[in-house]
């Protein structure tokens, strides 16, 4: 968390906002590998049953439940942060697993059905996998500079076209820098105007992006209206009034 809050420098010109996203991605990959290992071990125990000590299962899981429950409660307020959410999901899954293990140990003690132990291991592996896939998908989407899912390219473009003096918007890109930090870049076609008018127009674009879409970093290239478009990617075609 402290790393992600470090200010921008000459090397990391956007800052370190994605440090938390990178940590969430790494954590999710590790959890996916862990779930595969748990499933493998569970299947192996189904094939070759081992002796289960119920008392160890109960006391170990009870201690782990207390720790995971405390961590989960302390992280609830930070659930909007992707890295904290990955830790929250991980600990919440652990807490549920601990409860299941305690119940399973009691059932094994009462019935002697030792096959319940590997079944619980397989179920926990599936739970870990299910809880990790969403974080893995979202973190990789941010690392690949995907568009924030709550924003629409066309919606942002049409909102900017309501500003007087903007005739067309193209080459519009929106991406997340990590956390709630969103960046925007675009080309806008405008009529011939003085430099002070251009400055006022740029301020209007940035204010519109900030107030309506919470975009804090906006880069704009102004082009004179009427010139042929030379852009590579448009969205999928220039948005005009």
Tab-separated table of C-alpha atoms in Angstrom:
chain	number	residue	atom	x	y	z
A	1	UNK	CA	0.000	0.000	0.000
A	2	UNK	CA	2.804	2.432	0.825
A	3	UNK	CA	4.509	1.598	-2.456
A	4	UNK	CA	1.317	2.431	-4.402
A	5	UNK	CA	1.116	5.828	-2.654
A	6	UNK	CA	4.595	6.917	-3.694
A	7	UNK	CA	4.575	10.067	-5.871
A	8	UNK	CA	5.532	10.108	-9.544
A	9	UNK	CA	9.203	10.469	-10.414
A	10	UNK	CA	11.391	10.657	-13.521
A	11	UNK	CA	11.182	6.905	-13.999
A	12	UNK	CA	7.552	6.171	-13.037
A	13	UNK	CA	5.970	9.277	-14.526
A	14	UNK	CA	2.412	8.149	-13.713
A	15	UNK	CA	3.363	7.194	-10.179
A	16	UNK	CA	3.088	3.788	-8.526
A	17	UNK	CA	-0.696	3.411	-8.512
A	18	UNK	CA	-0.539	0.019	-10.247
A	19	UNK	CA	1.643	-1.506	-7.535
A	20	UNK	CA	-1.536	-2.592	-5.735
A	21	UNK	CA	-2.965	-4.010	-8.971
A	22	UNK	CA	0.244	-5.934	-9.607
A	23	UNK	CA	0.102	-7.314	-6.059
A	24	UNK	CA	-3.536	-8.362	-6.568
A	25	UNK	CA	-2.626	-10.083	-9.853
A	26	UNK	CA	0.286	-11.936	-8.233
A	27	UNK	CA	-1.861	-12.934	-5.258
A	28	UNK	CA	-4.587	-14.259	-7.555
A	29	UNK	CA	-2.136	-16.302	-9.631
A	30	UNK	CA	-0.739	-17.838	-6.428
A	31	UNK	CA	-4.261	-18.648	-5.241
A	32	UNK	CA	-5.121	-20.338	-8.546
A	33	UNK	CA	-1.991	-22.491	-8.240
A	34	UNK	CA	-2.924	-23.225	-4.611
A	35	UNK	CA	-6.417	-24.337	-5.625
A	36	UNK	CA	-4.946	-26.721	-8.216
A	37	UNK	CA	-2.613	-28.169	-5.575
A	38	UNK	CA	-5.496	-28.597	-3.094
A	39	UNK	CA	-7.566	-30.406	-5.726
A	40	UNK	CA	-4.636	-32.681	-6.577
A	41	UNK	CA	-4.055	-33.546	-2.912
A	42	UNK	CA	-7.777	-34.153	-2.345
A	43	UNK	CA	-8.006	-36.536	-5.299
A	44	UNK	CA	-4.864	-38.336	-4.107
A	45	UNK	CA	-6.393	-38.781	-0.632
A	46	UNK	CA	-9.594	-40.132	-2.148
A	47	UNK	CA	-7.507	-42.771	-3.903
A	48	UNK	CA	-5.311	-43.476	-0.871
A	49	UNK	CA	-7.138	-42.588	2.384
A	50	UNK	CA	-5.073	-41.489	5.379
A	51	UNK	CA	-5.841	-41.386	9.095
A	52	UNK	CA	-7.557	-38.161	10.141
A	53	UNK	CA	-7.003	-36.648	13.613
A	54	UNK	CA	-10.212	-34.739	14.291
A	55	UNK	CA	-8.934	-32.831	17.324
A	56	UNK	CA	-6.084	-31.320	15.297
A	57	UNK	CA	-8.525	-30.320	12.559
A	58	UNK	CA	-10.845	-28.588	15.046
A	59	UNK	CA	-8.274	-26.669	17.079
A	60	UNK	CA	-6.152	-25.634	14.094
A	61	UNK	CA	-9.202	-24.447	12.169
A	62	UNK	CA	-10.608	-22.599	15.197
A	63	UNK	CA	-7.343	-20.661	15.639
A	64	UNK	CA	-7.171	-19.905	11.914
A	65	UNK	CA	-10.827	-18.823	11.923
A	66	UNK	CA	-10.143	-16.280	14.665
A	67	UNK	CA	-7.193	-14.820	12.742
A	68	UNK	CA	-8.941	-14.758	9.347
A	69	UNK	CA	-12.131	-13.355	10.843
A	70	UNK	CA	-10.229	-10.475	12.432
A	71	UNK	CA	-8.351	-9.692	9.216
A	72	UNK	CA	-11.548	-9.844	7.161
A	73	UNK	CA	-13.358	-7.400	9.448
A	74	UNK	CA	-10.408	-4.988	9.385
A	75	UNK	CA	-10.353	-4.947	5.558
A	76	UNK	CA	-14.081	-4.497	4.877
A	77	UNK	CA	-13.793	-0.702	4.659
A	78	UNK	CA	-11.072	-0.929	1.990
A	79	UNK	CA	-12.960	-3.351	-0.285
A	80	UNK	CA	-12.985	-0.845	-3.207
A	81	UNK	CA	-9.219	-1.168	-3.557
A	82	UNK	CA	-8.420	-4.127	-5.808
A	83	UNK	CA	-5.418	-5.305	-3.806
A	84	UNK	CA	-7.271	-5.089	-0.479
A	85	UNK	CA	-10.273	-6.774	-2.080
A	86	UNK	CA	-8.096	-9.691	-3.197
A	87	UNK	CA	-6.830	-10.070	0.378
A	88	UNK	CA	-10.398	-9.713	1.711
A	89	UNK	CA	-11.726	-12.384	-0.650
A	90	UNK	CA	-8.803	-14.643	0.235
A	91	UNK	CA	-9.386	-14.314	3.995
A	92	UNK	CA	-13.149	-14.608	3.663
A	93	UNK	CA	-12.680	-17.824	1.711
A	94	UNK	CA	-10.264	-19.059	4.373
A	95	UNK	CA	-12.793	-18.270	7.101
A	96	UNK	CA	-15.519	-20.240	5.301
A	97	UNK	CA	-13.064	-23.087	4.762
A	98	UNK	CA	-12.213	-23.148	8.468
A	99	UNK	CA	-15.885	-23.379	9.387
A	100	UNK	CA	-16.342	-26.224	6.899
A	101	UNK	CA	-13.322	-28.047	8.329
A	102	UNK	CA	-14.645	-27.764	11.886
A	103	UNK	CA	-18.037	-29.110	10.837
A	104	UNK	CA	-16.349	-31.857	8.811
A	105	UNK	CA	-14.148	-32.873	11.750
A	106	UNK	CA	-17.220	-33.192	13.984
A	107	UNK	CA	-18.981	-35.314	11.361
A	108	UNK	CA	-15.892	-37.527	10.942
A	109	UNK	CA	-15.663	-37.938	14.727
A	110	UNK	CA	-19.331	-38.929	14.922
A	111	UNK	CA	-19.494	-41.227	11.871
A	112	UNK	CA	-15.891	-42.287	11.162
A	113	UNK	CA	-16.334	-41.339	7.488
A	114	UNK	CA	-12.753	-40.296	6.700
A	115	UNK	CA	-13.617	-39.653	3.015
A	116	UNK	CA	-15.166	-36.350	4.151
A	117	UNK	CA	-11.656	-34.893	4.641
A	118	UNK	CA	-10.583	-35.051	0.945
A	119	UNK	CA	-14.053	-33.953	-0.169
A	120	UNK	CA	-13.649	-30.861	2.016
A	121	UNK	CA	-10.191	-30.269	0.515
A	122	UNK	CA	-11.628	-30.451	-2.995
A	123	UNK	CA	-14.470	-28.087	-2.081
A	124	UNK	CA	-12.019	-25.600	-0.531
A	125	UNK	CA	-9.863	-25.749	-3.667
A	126	UNK	CA	-12.891	-24.956	-5.834
A	127	UNK	CA	-13.861	-22.108	-3.489
A	128	UNK	CA	-10.352	-20.608	-3.679
A	129	UNK	CA	-10.380	-20.922	-7.476
A	130	UNK	CA	-13.806	-19.295	-7.779
A	131	UNK	CA	-12.846	-16.390	-5.506
A	132	UNK	CA	-9.567	-15.794	-7.359
A	133	UNK	CA	-10.759	-15.798	-10.969
A	134	UNK	CA	-12.669	-12.497	-10.686
A	135	UNK	CA	-9.710	-10.669	-9.111
A	136	UNK	CA	-7.344	-12.191	-11.686
A	137	UNK	CA	-9.594	-11.081	-14.555
A	138	UNK	CA	-10.006	-7.544	-13.217
A	139	UNK	CA	-6.333	-7.015	-12.349
A	140	UNK	CA	-5.178	-8.287	-15.741
A	141	UNK	CA	-7.722	-5.979	-17.402
A	142	UNK	CA	-6.145	-2.987	-15.626
A	143	UNK	CA	-2.579	-4.120	-16.347
A	144	UNK	CA	-3.488	-4.428	-20.044
A	145	UNK	CA	-4.820	-0.846	-19.904
A	146	UNK	CA	-8.399	-1.871	-20.528
A	147	UNK	CA	-11.222	0.635	-20.359
A	148	UNK	CA	-12.740	1.071	-16.884
A	149	UNK	CA	-15.918	-0.985	-17.040
A	150	UNK	CA	-18.076	1.748	-15.532
A	151	UNK	CA	-17.236	4.144	-18.389
A	152	UNK	CA	-18.314	4.120	-22.028
A	153	UNK	CA	-16.077	5.412	-24.821
A	154	UNK	CA	-19.026	6.791	-26.756
A	155	UNK	CA	-20.625	8.190	-23.598
A	156	UNK	CA	-17.505	10.193	-22.734
A	157	UNK	CA	-17.117	11.373	-26.337
A	158	UNK	CA	-20.711	12.579	-26.609
A	159	UNK	CA	-20.434	14.370	-23.266
A	160	UNK	CA	-17.372	16.243	-24.536
A	161	UNK	CA	-19.210	17.168	-27.725
A	162	UNK	CA	-21.663	19.194	-25.633
A	163	UNK	CA	-18.834	21.688	-25.025
A	164	UNK	CA	-19.172	24.628	-27.367
A	165	UNK	CA	-16.399	24.698	-29.958
A	166	UNK	CA	-15.750	20.962	-30.221
A	167	UNK	CA	-16.853	19.601	-33.607
A	168	UNK	CA	-15.454	16.080	-33.466
A	169	UNK	CA	-13.714	13.697	-31.078
A	170	UNK	CA	-11.513	10.759	-32.111
A	171	UNK	CA	-8.571	8.655	-30.920
A	172	UNK	CA	-10.199	8.625	-27.493
A	173	UNK	CA	-8.602	6.272	-24.958
A	174	UNK	CA	-9.547	5.688	-21.312
A	175	UNK	CA	-7.548	3.527	-18.937
A	176	UNK	CA	-7.007	2.997	-15.230
A	177	UNK	CA	-3.729	3.909	-13.573
A	178	UNK	CA	-4.738	1.766	-10.596
A	179	UNK	CA	-7.232	2.253	-7.806
A	180	UNK	CA	-9.601	5.126	-8.583
A	181	UNK	CA	-7.072	6.974	-10.756
A	182	UNK	CA	-8.327	7.175	-14.354
A	183	UNK	CA	-6.599	8.729	-17.372
A	184	UNK	CA	-8.020	9.998	-20.668
A	185	UNK	CA	-6.415	11.003	-23.951
A	186	UNK	CA	-8.180	12.262	-27.068
A	187	UNK	CA	-8.014	14.326	-30.245
A	188	UNK	CA	-10.616	17.058	-30.693
A	189	UNK	CA	-11.347	19.019	-33.877
A	190	UNK	CA	-12.097	22.699	-33.291
A	191	UNK	CA	-12.481	25.780	-35.500
A	192	UNK	CA	-9.718	28.360	-35.920
A	193	UNK	CA	-9.410	30.307	-32.687
A	194	UNK	CA	-6.925	32.304	-30.633
A	195	UNK	CA	-4.602	30.586	-28.187
A	196	UNK	CA	-6.450	31.957	-25.160
A	197	UNK	CA	-9.668	30.413	-26.512
A	198	UNK	CA	-7.865	27.092	-26.926
A	199	UNK	CA	-6.760	27.281	-23.294
A	200	UNK	CA	-10.327	27.921	-22.156
A	201	UNK	CA	-11.521	24.985	-24.256
A	202	UNK	CA	-8.896	22.667	-22.724
A	203	UNK	CA	-9.967	23.723	-19.242
A	204	UNK	CA	-13.603	22.961	-20.135
A	205	UNK	CA	-12.671	19.492	-21.400
A	206	UNK	CA	-10.719	18.666	-18.256
A	207	UNK	CA	-13.475	19.964	-15.989
A	208	UNK	CA	-16.137	17.968	-17.863
A	209	UNK	CA	-14.055	14.790	-17.606
A	210	UNK	CA	-13.339	15.365	-13.920
A	211	UNK	CA	-16.845	16.282	-12.775
A	212	UNK	CA	-18.897	13.817	-14.840
A	213	UNK	CA	-16.542	10.843	-15.043
A	214	UNK	CA	-14.030	11.335	-12.168
A	215	UNK	CA	-11.151	11.331	-14.685
A	216	UNK	CA	-8.244	13.134	-13.053
A	217	UNK	CA	-5.610	13.008	-15.812
A	218	UNK	CA	-6.654	14.270	-19.267
A	219	UNK	CA	-4.418	14.798	-22.305
A	220	UNK	CA	-5.940	16.595	-25.300
A	221	UNK	CA	-4.615	17.234	-28.792
A	222	UNK	CA	-6.532	19.954	-30.627
A	223	UNK	CA	-6.825	19.804	-34.413
A	224	UNK	CA	-8.303	22.277	-36.849
A	225	UNK	CA	-11.733	21.189	-38.076
A	226	UNK	CA	-11.939	20.286	-41.763
A	227	UNK	CA	-8.544	18.574	-42.005
A	228	UNK	CA	-8.507	14.855	-42.979
A	229	UNK	CA	-8.266	12.445	-40.075
A	230	UNK	CA	-4.898	10.709	-39.724
A	231	UNK	CA	-5.687	8.705	-36.630
A	232	UNK	CA	-5.077	4.985	-36.421
A	233	UNK	CA	-7.693	3.789	-33.953
A	234	UNK	CA	-11.017	5.580	-33.802
A	235	UNK	CA	-14.012	4.570	-31.765
A	236	UNK	CA	-14.872	2.824	-34.172
A	237	UNK	CA	-15.433	5.995	-36.172
A	238	UNK	CA	-15.032	9.661	-35.179
A	239	UNK	CA	-17.938	10.928	-33.093
A	240	UNK	CA	-19.386	14.108	-34.571
A	241	UNK	CA	-22.173	16.449	-33.653
